[in-house]
Amino acid sequence: MGKVAIISVAVAVLSVLLGERILNISKRYLAFREVAPNHLPNCVALKKLDHGTEDITIMGNGLAFISTGLKYPGVASTDVPGKIYTVDLQDPQLKPVELRMPRNFDLDSFNPHGISLYIDPSDDAVYLFVVNHPQHKSQVELFRFVEEDFSLIHLRTIKHELLHSVNDIVALGVDRFYATNDHYFHNEILKHLELLLLLPLTNVVYYGPEEVKVVSDGYYFANGINMSPDKRFVYVASLFSHDVHVLERKEDNLLTPVKSVAVGSLCDNIEVDPETGDLWMGCHPNAKKIFLFDPKNPPGSEVIRIQNIHSEQPVVTQVYADDGHVIMVSSVAATWGGKLLIGSVFHKALCCDLK
């Protein structure tokens, strides 16, 4: 075979491989998916929350905690420093209140991502775990919430080599939690390459005073994590495989796979209804629109609910959808008292009445 023929074959093979890779990326990103508006009644934007509301979690009394100001590589953001707000869902005015932070805490580099609450049953003290990315590194901040003056007391900063790219967290106690890593590599260039290779390399880590270890792996960008009301099961959103994994907790804190539920979208954070056990998720209909942001063709938003997730036939429902002209890049959905809070990576937050 002549050189020209060999080169021609090599070019053809590379073209096929490149075409397959582009097709795979398009499928994983849901690059051609569009969503039609599916709005809820009486949706209002929460005031002062215009710079991202990436994660939201709600206490039993209707007090919602909201992380704002996330700066995530490759995604649109602002220069506004990160903050934590609360919103009392019992108050018809739905007024966001910025929580006062301690003076010795570095507010300039505060870059909050996923959050989780833990209420100590011994004294009802409220602890807030916050994933923080100062200078795009990963660490977990532990605060105690002081309701009397709506402030946070910073207790400690948690760092570990296994917590190298933390996305979300679910608290198990005052000193322990599960966390997702959304990247495998530590190097920033290799992290960007991961978004093209899209290999199932990411994991879930258990952190506790006795040990820190990987307890589950093999995810396509492990994202939101939460726990069932009876604390027997953990749920993990695998972003680029468009599903939610159900895992059973073991005595040694390892997680064993039970099943996965297809959701047909790129789901981010997971909130769990404490009464029904339903999963509520803010999802991304199309990842390409996030990374190739165009305000004239904005990335949309989608809220998905999973009912009866442990049954043989879980019910997956689209509760809300928007084409990006009302709210872009929804990342979380949380319910309380017939209301639905929808947060976003770098846009606003909505409060809607459920039908």
Tab-separated table of N, CA and C in Angstrom, residues 65-168:
chain	number	residue	atom	x	y	z
A	65	PHE	N	-32.369	27.911	53.276
A	65	PHE	CA	-30.984	28.395	53.196
A	65	PHE	C	-30.562	28.343	51.732
A	66	ILE	N	-29.912	29.405	51.260
A	66	ILE	CA	-29.589	29.534	49.841
A	66	ILE	C	-28.138	29.960	49.686
A	67	SER	N	-27.378	29.219	48.876
A	67	SER	CA	-26.004	29.633	48.559
A	67	SER	C	-26.013	30.441	47.271
A	68	THR	N	-25.291	31.553	47.255
A	68	THR	CA	-25.304	32.446	46.095
A	68	THR	C	-23.882	32.830	45.693
A	69	GLY	N	-23.741	33.226	44.408
A	69	GLY	CA	-22.479	33.781	43.932
A	69	GLY	C	-21.444	32.770	43.500
A	70	LEU	N	-21.874	31.560	43.105
A	70	LEU	CA	-20.910	30.556	42.667
A	70	LEU	C	-20.178	30.989	41.405
A	71	LYS	N	-18.871	30.776	41.421
A	71	LYS	CA	-18.037	30.985	40.236
A	71	LYS	C	-17.443	29.642	39.861
A	72	TYR	N	-17.950	29.078	38.769
A	72	TYR	CA	-17.540	27.733	38.350
A	72	TYR	C	-16.822	27.831	37.016
A	73	PRO	N	-15.648	27.214	36.880
A	73	PRO	CA	-14.877	27.335	35.632
A	73	PRO	C	-15.684	26.915	34.397
A	74	GLY	N	-15.630	27.758	33.369
A	74	GLY	CA	-16.316	27.449	32.126
A	74	GLY	C	-17.772	27.845	32.077
A	75	VAL	N	-18.276	28.389	33.189
A	75	VAL	CA	-19.690	28.773	33.279
A	75	VAL	C	-19.777	30.254	33.607
A	76	ALA	N	-20.752	30.937	33.033
A	76	ALA	CA	-20.923	32.371	33.275
A	76	ALA	C	-21.099	32.650	34.772
A	77	SER	N	-20.578	33.796	35.213
A	77	SER	CA	-20.701	34.189	36.617
A	77	SER	C	-20.459	35.686	36.729
A	78	THR	N	-20.597	36.220	37.942
A	78	THR	CA	-20.320	37.626	38.198
A	78	THR	C	-19.188	37.732	39.213
A	79	ASP	N	-18.757	38.962	39.488
A	79	ASP	CA	-17.693	39.192	40.459
A	79	ASP	C	-18.232	39.397	41.875
A	80	VAL	N	-19.532	39.257	42.045
A	80	VAL	CA	-20.137	39.460	43.365
A	80	VAL	C	-19.677	38.339	44.306
A	81	PRO	N	-19.177	38.666	45.491
A	81	PRO	CA	-18.724	37.628	46.425
A	81	PRO	C	-19.852	36.684	46.826
A	82	GLY	N	-19.479	35.473	47.180
A	82	GLY	CA	-20.466	34.501	47.617
A	82	GLY	C	-21.091	34.887	48.944
A	83	LYS	N	-22.351	34.501	49.113
A	83	LYS	CA	-23.090	34.800	50.345
A	83	LYS	C	-24.070	33.666	50.635
A	84	ILE	N	-24.547	33.632	51.869
A	84	ILE	CA	-25.607	32.708	52.266
A	84	ILE	C	-26.808	33.533	52.707
A	85	TYR	N	-27.961	33.201	52.159
A	85	TYR	CA	-29.213	33.873	52.514
A	85	TYR	C	-30.191	32.875	53.124
A	86	THR	N	-31.157	33.420	53.842
A	86	THR	CA	-32.318	32.634	54.250
A	86	THR	C	-33.573	33.312	53.724
A	87	VAL	N	-34.610	32.501	53.510
A	87	VAL	CA	-35.938	33.004	53.153
A	87	VAL	C	-36.953	32.231	53.987
A	88	ASP	N	-37.794	32.967	54.697
A	88	ASP	CA	-38.838	32.347	55.513
A	88	ASP	C	-40.068	32.118	54.632
A	89	LEU	N	-40.359	30.867	54.329
A	89	LEU	CA	-41.483	30.561	53.444
A	89	LEU	C	-42.838	30.736	54.126
A	90	GLN	N	-42.824	30.966	55.434
A	90	GLN	CA	-44.074	31.295	56.125
A	90	GLN	C	-44.419	32.773	55.987
A	91	ASP	N	-43.449	33.577	55.569
A	91	ASP	CA	-43.656	35.011	55.411
A	91	ASP	C	-44.122	35.297	53.988
A	92	PRO	N	-45.314	35.864	53.804
A	92	PRO	CA	-45.822	36.131	52.448
A	92	PRO	C	-44.906	37.044	51.633
A	93	GLN	N	-44.085	37.861	52.284
A	93	GLN	CA	-43.208	38.774	51.556
A	93	GLN	C	-41.992	38.067	50.947
A	94	LEU	N	-41.678	36.865	51.431
A	94	LEU	CA	-40.561	36.077	50.893
A	94	LEU	C	-39.279	36.930	50.764
A	95	LYS	N	-38.949	37.604	51.840
A	95	LYS	CA	-37.808	38.516	51.826
A	95	LYS	C	-36.506	37.781	52.140
A	96	PRO	N	-35.550	37.750	51.203
A	96	PRO	CA	-34.257	37.136	51.491
A	96	PRO	C	-33.486	37.932	52.549
A	97	VAL	N	-32.864	37.223	53.478
A	97	VAL	CA	-32.080	37.842	54.536
A	97	VAL	C	-30.657	37.299	54.441
A	98	GLU	N	-29.690	38.206	54.243
A	98	GLU	CA	-28.301	37.788	54.185
A	98	GLU	C	-27.804	37.447	55.584
A	99	LEU	N	-27.222	36.270	55.735
A	99	LEU	CA	-26.707	35.872	57.036
A	99	LEU	C	-25.375	36.562	57.317
A	100	ARG	N	-25.252	37.096	58.510
A	100	ARG	CA	-24.007	37.743	58.913
A	100	ARG	C	-22.919	36.690	59.098
A	101	MET	N	-21.735	36.989	58.564
A	101	MET	CA	-20.606	36.073	58.641
A	101	MET	C	-19.579	36.599	59.641
A	102	PRO	N	-18.806	35.703	60.243
A	102	PRO	CA	-17.792	36.156	61.210
A	102	PRO	C	-16.712	36.993	60.544
A	103	ARG	N	-16.168	37.953	61.283
A	103	ARG	CA	-15.168	38.866	60.742
A	103	ARG	C	-13.870	38.160	60.360
A	104	ASN	N	-13.570	37.074	61.038
A	104	ASN	CA	-12.302	36.384	60.758
A	104	ASN	C	-12.415	35.407	59.591
A	105	PHE	N	-13.566	35.363	58.937
A	105	PHE	CA	-13.751	34.472	57.795
A	105	PHE	C	-13.454	35.238	56.505
A	106	ASP	N	-12.750	34.592	55.564
A	106	ASP	CA	-12.352	35.238	54.315
A	106	ASP	C	-13.548	35.332	53.367
A	107	LEU	N	-14.233	36.462	53.418
A	107	LEU	CA	-15.425	36.646	52.586
A	107	LEU	C	-15.071	36.923	51.126
A	108	ASP	N	-13.920	37.542	50.884
A	108	ASP	CA	-13.546	37.902	49.514
A	108	ASP	C	-13.374	36.681	48.621
A	109	SER	N	-12.925	35.579	49.186
A	109	SER	CA	-12.710	34.366	48.390
A	109	SER	C	-13.820	33.337	48.575
A	110	PHE	N	-14.861	33.700	49.319
A	110	PHE	CA	-15.955	32.755	49.588
A	110	PHE	C	-16.696	32.451	48.290
A	111	ASN	N	-16.723	31.171	47.922
A	111	ASN	CA	-17.288	30.742	46.640
A	111	ASN	C	-18.160	29.504	46.892
A	112	PRO	N	-19.362	29.708	47.467
A	112	PRO	CA	-20.168	28.579	47.936
A	112	PRO	C	-20.842	27.805	46.812
A	113	HIS	N	-20.895	26.499	47.000
A	113	HIS	CA	-21.467	25.577	46.017
A	113	HIS	C	-22.590	24.800	46.719
A	114	GLY	N	-22.462	23.482	46.872
A	114	GLY	CA	-23.504	22.704	47.531
A	114	GLY	C	-23.557	22.968	49.030
A	115	ILE	N	-24.746	22.800	49.619
A	115	ILE	CA	-24.918	23.004	51.058
A	115	ILE	C	-25.757	21.868	51.637
A	116	SER	N	-25.629	21.676	52.950
A	116	SER	CA	-26.420	20.664	53.648
A	116	SER	C	-26.594	21.083	55.098
A	117	LEU	N	-27.765	20.809	55.646
A	117	LEU	CA	-28.067	21.127	57.034
A	117	LEU	C	-28.004	19.876	57.896
A	118	TYR	N	-27.556	20.053	59.129
A	118	TYR	CA	-27.651	18.992	60.120
A	118	TYR	C	-28.166	19.601	61.421
A	119	ILE	N	-29.241	19.027	61.960
A	119	ILE	CA	-29.811	19.492	63.225
A	119	ILE	C	-29.481	18.458	64.288
A	120	ASP	N	-28.723	18.873	65.277
A	120	ASP	CA	-28.283	17.971	66.340
A	120	ASP	C	-29.482	17.591	67.219
A	121	PRO	N	-29.843	16.315	67.278
A	121	PRO	CA	-31.022	15.924	68.064
A	121	PRO	C	-30.863	16.135	69.562
A	122	SER	N	-29.624	16.293	70.033
A	122	SER	CA	-29.403	16.448	71.468
A	122	SER	C	-29.774	17.833	71.972
A	123	ASP	N	-29.607	18.861	71.112
A	123	ASP	CA	-29.890	20.225	71.568
A	123	ASP	C	-30.545	21.101	70.492
A	124	ASP	N	-30.910	20.510	69.351
A	124	ASP	CA	-31.549	21.218	68.231
A	124	ASP	C	-30.663	22.296	67.613
A	125	ALA	N	-29.357	22.255	67.862
A	125	ALA	CA	-28.438	23.195	67.203
A	125	ALA	C	-28.436	22.918	65.706
A	126	VAL	N	-28.386	23.987	64.921
A	126	VAL	CA	-28.441	23.878	63.456
A	126	VAL	C	-27.044	24.129	62.888
A	127	TYR	N	-26.546	23.150	62.148
A	127	TYR	CA	-25.224	23.245	61.527
A	127	TYR	C	-25.386	23.289	60.006
A	128	LEU	N	-24.617	24.157	59.380
A	128	LEU	CA	-24.657	24.305	57.928
A	128	LEU	C	-23.297	23.936	57.345
A	129	PHE	N	-23.292	22.918	56.486
A	129	PHE	CA	-22.098	22.527	55.750
A	129	PHE	C	-22.141	23.210	54.388
A	130	VAL	N	-21.039	23.844	54.002
A	130	VAL	CA	-20.983	24.579	52.734
A	130	VAL	C	-19.738	24.155	51.955
A	131	VAL	N	-19.931	23.668	50.723
A	131	VAL	CA	-18.808	23.421	49.832
A	131	VAL	C	-18.292	24.774	49.356
A	132	ASN	N	-16.992	24.999	49.506
A	132	ASN	CA	-16.399	26.296	49.187
A	132	ASN	C	-15.229	26.096	48.217
A	133	HIS	N	-15.127	27.000	47.232
A	133	HIS	CA	-14.062	26.912	46.228
A	133	HIS	C	-13.231	28.200	46.186
A	134	PRO	N	-12.478	28.513	47.226
A	134	PRO	CA	-11.595	29.689	47.137
A	134	PRO	C	-10.474	29.421	46.139
A	135	GLN	N	-10.256	30.368	45.238
A	135	GLN	CA	-9.256	30.188	44.174
A	135	GLN	C	-9.477	28.869	43.420
A	136	HIS	N	-10.755	28.486	43.294
A	136	HIS	CA	-11.181	27.276	42.574
A	136	HIS	C	-10.623	25.988	43.182
A	137	LYS	N	-10.249	26.042	44.468
A	137	LYS	CA	-9.897	24.823	45.197
A	137	LYS	C	-11.164	24.283	45.865
A	138	SER	N	-11.046	23.172	46.564
A	138	SER	CA	-12.221	22.585	47.215
A	138	SER	C	-11.975	22.368	48.699
A	139	GLN	N	-12.916	22.835	49.489
A	139	GLN	CA	-12.913	22.591	50.921
A	139	GLN	C	-14.344	22.701	51.429
A	140	VAL	N	-14.554	22.256	52.646
A	140	VAL	CA	-15.893	22.291	53.241
A	140	VAL	C	-15.842	23.164	54.485
A	141	GLU	N	-16.776	24.112	54.559
A	141	GLU	CA	-16.878	24.992	55.720
A	141	GLU	C	-18.021	24.508	56.610
A	142	LEU	N	-17.764	24.453	57.902
A	142	LEU	CA	-18.800	24.082	58.865
A	142	LEU	C	-19.169	25.305	59.700
A	143	PHE	N	-20.459	25.652	59.674
A	143	PHE	CA	-20.980	26.788	60.426
A	143	PHE	C	-22.059	26.316	61.397
A	144	ARG	N	-22.253	27.090	62.451
A	144	ARG	CA	-23.439	26.933	63.298
A	144	ARG	C	-24.332	28.146	63.098
A	145	PHE	N	-25.608	27.894	62.853
A	145	PHE	CA	-26.571	28.953	62.595
A	145	PHE	C	-27.118	29.491	63.908
A	146	VAL	N	-27.075	30.818	64.062
A	146	VAL	CA	-27.620	31.481	65.255
A	146	VAL	C	-28.888	32.211	64.819
A	147	GLU	N	-30.021	31.657	65.188
A	147	GLU	CA	-31.294	32.185	64.713
A	147	GLU	C	-31.617	33.550	65.321
A	148	GLU	N	-31.136	33.803	66.541
A	148	GLU	CA	-31.481	35.050	67.228
A	148	GLU	C	-31.043	36.278	66.441
A	149	ASP	N	-29.898	36.233	65.806
A	149	ASP	CA	-29.434	37.406	65.049
A	149	ASP	C	-29.113	37.061	63.588
A	150	PHE	N	-29.601	35.901	63.131
A	150	PHE	CA	-29.402	35.471	61.745
A	150	PHE	C	-27.931	35.611	61.331
A	151	SER	N	-27.109	34.862	62.042
A	151	SER	CA	-25.677	34.877	61.753
A	151	SER	C	-25.156	33.452	61.672
A	152	LEU	N	-23.946	33.323	61.150
A	152	LEU	CA	-23.263	32.044	61.077
A	152	LEU	C	-21.960	32.131	61.860
A	153	ILE	N	-21.721	31.166	62.716
A	153	ILE	CA	-20.457	31.054	63.436
A	153	ILE	C	-19.620	29.999	62.723
A	154	HIS	N	-18.435	30.396	62.281
A	154	HIS	CA	-17.568	29.463	61.564
A	154	HIS	C	-16.827	28.577	62.558
A	155	LEU	N	-17.018	27.259	62.436
A	155	LEU	CA	-16.423	26.319	63.372
A	155	LEU	C	-15.121	25.721	62.864
A	156	ARG	N	-15.073	25.367	61.565
A	156	ARG	CA	-13.848	24.774	61.042
A	156	ARG	C	-13.896	24.704	59.522
A	157	THR	N	-12.708	24.573	58.940
A	157	THR	CA	-12.551	24.323	57.514
A	157	THR	C	-12.001	22.919	57.332
A	158	ILE	N	-12.628	22.149	56.475
A	158	ILE	CA	-12.244	20.756	56.266
A	158	ILE	C	-11.607	20.613	54.880
A	159	LYS	N	-10.366	20.109	54.866
A	159	LYS	CA	-9.655	19.852	53.621
A	159	LYS	C	-9.130	18.420	53.654
A	160	HIS	N	-9.099	17.794	52.474
A	160	HIS	CA	-8.524	16.453	52.367
A	160	HIS	C	-8.223	16.178	50.902
A	161	GLU	N	-7.179	15.391	50.661
A	161	GLU	CA	-6.792	15.116	49.277
A	161	GLU	C	-7.886	14.403	48.486
A	162	LEU	N	-8.745	13.646	49.154
A	162	LEU	CA	-9.845	12.981	48.454
A	162	LEU	C	-11.002	13.935	48.161
A	163	LEU	N	-11.016	15.077	48.827
A	163	LEU	CA	-12.051	16.096	48.583
A	163	LEU	C	-11.475	17.157	47.653
A	164	HIS	N	-11.157	16.753	46.448
A	164	HIS	CA	-10.376	17.620	45.560
A	164	HIS	C	-11.224	18.375	44.546
A	165	SER	N	-12.469	17.938	44.313
A	165	SER	CA	-13.334	18.613	43.338
A	165	SER	C	-14.785	18.463	43.774
A	166	VAL	N	-15.062	18.931	44.980
A	166	VAL	CA	-16.364	18.666	45.604
A	166	VAL	C	-17.460	19.504	44.955
A	167	ASN	N	-18.567	18.854	44.701
A	167	ASN	CA	-19.729	19.515	44.114
A	167	ASN	C	-20.837	19.683	45.148
A	168	ASP	N	-21.225	18.579	45.777
A	168	ASP	CA	-22.333	18.637	46.729
A	168	ASP	C	-22.010	17.773	47.942
